[in-house]
Structures are given as structure tokens and as C-alpha cells.
């Protein structure tokens, strides 16, 4: 990561967004899908250990 100099900061500018009434689509939605799966089977055994690894996936789509 590089540090900004005073000259670079002074060169920054801002721009106002249009009024809310002028925006064509006034909708902000996000679709979120999350899945988490983990399975461990330890059937018909005595003094044994079952290990499980979880797999997780999250998808976010914003409009």
C-alpha cells in the first residue's frame, strides 16, 4: 500500500449525485444465497471418531 502525498490529496475532487427524483430506477436490492454443508457418519462402530469438514458458500448479487 502506498501513502498519498499532500499534492495527490489536494488534487481530489467531488461530484454531487443527481437528485433522487431524477434517478430512473430507484431500487436497491440484493440477492443473498448461502449454503453450508457438513456430513459425518459413524455408524455401527465402537470407540471410533468421525471427522467432518464444512463447506460454505455465500453469493451476493446487488442491483
Coordinates of N, CA and C in Angstrom, one line a residue:
X1 N 0.8 -1.2 0.0 CA 0.0 0.0 0.0 C 0.9 1.2 0.0
X2 N 0.6 2.2 -0.9 CA 1.4 3.4 -0.9 C 0.7 4.5 -0.2
X3 N 1.4 5.4 0.3 CA 0.9 6.6 1.0 C 0.6 7.7 0.0
X4 N -0.5 8.4 0.3 CA -0.8 9.6 -0.6 C -0.1 10.8 -0.1
X5 N 0.3 11.6 -1.1 CA 1.0 12.8 -0.8 C 0.0 13.9 -0.7
X6 N 0.4 15.0 -0.1 CA -0.5 16.2 0.1 C -1.0 16.7 -1.3
X7 N -0.1 16.6 -2.3 CA -0.4 17.1 -3.6 C -1.5 16.2 -4.2
X8 N -1.4 14.9 -4.0 CA -2.5 14.0 -4.5 C -3.8 14.2 -3.8
X9 N -3.8 14.4 -2.5 CA -5.0 14.7 -1.8 C -5.6 16.0 -2.3
X10 N -4.8 17.0 -2.5 CA -5.3 18.3 -2.9 C -5.9 18.2 -4.3
X11 N -5.5 17.3 -5.1 CA -6.0 17.1 -6.5 C -7.3 16.4 -6.6
X12 N -7.8 15.8 -5.4 CA -9.0 15.1 -5.4 C -10.2 16.0 -5.6
X13 N -11.3 15.6 -6.2 CA -12.4 16.4 -6.4 C -13.7 15.5 -6.1
X14 N -14.8 16.2 -5.9 CA -16.0 15.5 -5.6 C -17.1 16.0 -6.6
X15 N -18.1 15.1 -6.7 CA -19.2 15.5 -7.7 C -20.5 15.1 -7.0
X16 N -21.5 16.0 -7.0 CA -22.7 15.7 -6.4 C -23.5 14.7 -7.2
X17 N -24.2 13.8 -6.6 CA -25.1 12.9 -7.3 C -26.4 13.6 -7.7
X18 N -27.1 13.2 -8.7 CA -28.4 13.8 -9.1 C -29.4 13.6 -8.0
X19 N -30.4 14.5 -8.0 CA -31.5 14.4 -7.0 C -32.2 13.0 -7.2
X20 N -32.7 12.6 -6.1 CA -33.4 11.2 -6.1 C -34.5 11.1 -7.1
X21 N -35.2 12.2 -7.4 CA -36.3 12.2 -8.3 C -35.8 12.0 -9.8
X22 N -34.5 12.3 -10.1 CA -34.0 12.2 -11.4 C -33.5 10.8 -11.7
X23 N -33.3 10.0 -10.7 CA -32.8 8.6 -10.9 C -33.9 7.8 -11.6
X24 N -33.5 7.0 -12.6 CA -34.5 6.3 -13.4 C -35.0 5.1 -12.5
X25 N -34.1 4.3 -12.0 CA -34.5 3.1 -11.2 C -34.2 3.5 -9.8
X26 N -35.2 3.6 -8.9 CA -35.0 4.0 -7.5 C -35.1 2.7 -6.7
X27 N -34.4 1.7 -7.1 CA -34.5 0.4 -6.4 C -33.1 -0.1 -6.0
X28 N -32.9 -0.5 -4.8 CA -31.6 -1.1 -4.4 C -31.9 -2.4 -3.7
X29 N -31.7 -3.5 -4.5 CA -32.0 -4.9 -3.9 C -30.7 -5.7 -4.0
X30 N -30.7 -6.7 -3.1 CA -29.5 -7.6 -3.0 C -30.1 -9.0 -2.9
X31 N -29.6 -9.9 -3.7 CA -30.0 -11.3 -3.6 C -28.8 -12.0 -2.9
X32 N -29.1 -12.7 -1.8 CA -28.1 -13.4 -1.0 C -28.5 -14.9 -0.9
X33 N -27.5 -15.7 -1.3 CA -27.7 -17.1 -1.2 C -26.6 -17.7 -0.4
X34 N -26.9 -18.5 0.6 CA -25.8 -19.1 1.4 C -26.1 -20.6 1.6
X35 N -25.1 -21.4 1.4 CA -25.2 -22.8 1.6 C -24.1 -23.2 2.6
X36 N -24.4 -24.2 3.5 CA -23.4 -24.7 4.4 C -23.7 -26.2 4.5
X37 N -22.8 -27.0 4.2 CA -23.0 -28.5 4.3 C -21.8 -29.2 5.0
X38 N -22.2 -30.1 5.9 CA -21.2 -30.9 6.6 C -21.8 -32.2 7.0
X39 N -21.1 -33.3 6.6 CA -21.6 -34.6 6.9 C -20.5 -35.4 7.6
X40 N -20.9 -36.2 8.6 CA -20.1 -37.1 9.3 C -20.9 -38.3 9.7
X41 N -20.4 -39.5 9.3 CA -21.1 -40.7 9.5 C -20.2 -41.6 10.4
X42 N -20.8 -42.1 11.5 CA -20.1 -43.0 12.4 C -21.1 -44.1 12.8
X43 N -21.4 -45.0 11.9 CA -22.4 -46.0 12.2 C -21.9 -47.4 12.5
X44 N -22.4 -48.0 13.5 CA -22.1 -49.4 13.8 C -20.7 -49.6 14.2
X45 N -20.1 -48.6 14.8 CA -18.7 -48.8 15.3 C -18.6 -48.4 16.7
X46 N -17.6 -49.0 17.4 CA -17.4 -48.7 18.8 C -16.1 -48.1 19.0
X47 N -16.0 -47.0 19.8 CA -14.8 -46.3 20.2 C -14.1 -45.8 18.9
X48 N -14.8 -45.2 18.0 CA -14.2 -44.6 16.8 C -14.5 -43.1 16.8
X49 N -13.9 -42.4 15.9 CA -14.1 -41.0 15.8 C -14.5 -40.7 14.3
X50 N -15.5 -39.8 14.2 CA -15.9 -39.4 12.8 C -15.5 -37.9 12.7
X51 N -14.8 -37.5 11.7 CA -14.4 -36.2 11.4 C -15.3 -35.6 10.3
X52 N -15.6 -34.3 10.4 CA -16.4 -33.7 9.4 C -15.7 -32.3 9.0
X53 N -15.8 -32.0 7.7 CA -15.3 -30.8 7.1 C -16.5 -30.0 6.6
X54 N -16.6 -28.8 6.9 CA -17.7 -28.0 6.5 C -17.3 -27.2 5.2
X55 N -18.2 -27.1 4.3 CA -18.0 -26.3 3.1 C -19.1 -25.2 3.1
X56 N -18.7 -24.0 2.9 CA -19.6 -22.9 3.0 C -19.4 -22.0 1.8
X57 N -20.6 -21.6 1.2 CA -20.5 -20.7 0.0 C -21.5 -19.6 0.2
X58 N -21.1 -18.4 -0.1 CA -22.1 -17.2 0.0 C -22.0 -16.4 -1.3
X59 N -23.1 -16.1 -1.9 CA -23.1 -15.4 -3.1 C -24.0 -14.1 -2.9
X60 N -23.5 -12.9 -3.2 CA -24.3 -11.7 -3.0 C -24.3 -11.0 -4.4
X61 N -25.5 -10.7 -4.9 CA -25.7 -10.0 -6.1 C -26.5 -8.8 -5.8
X62 N -25.9 -7.6 -6.1 CA -26.7 -6.4 -5.8 C -27.0 -5.7 -7.1
X63 N -28.2 -5.2 -7.2 CA -28.7 -4.4 -8.3 C -28.8 -3.0 -8.0

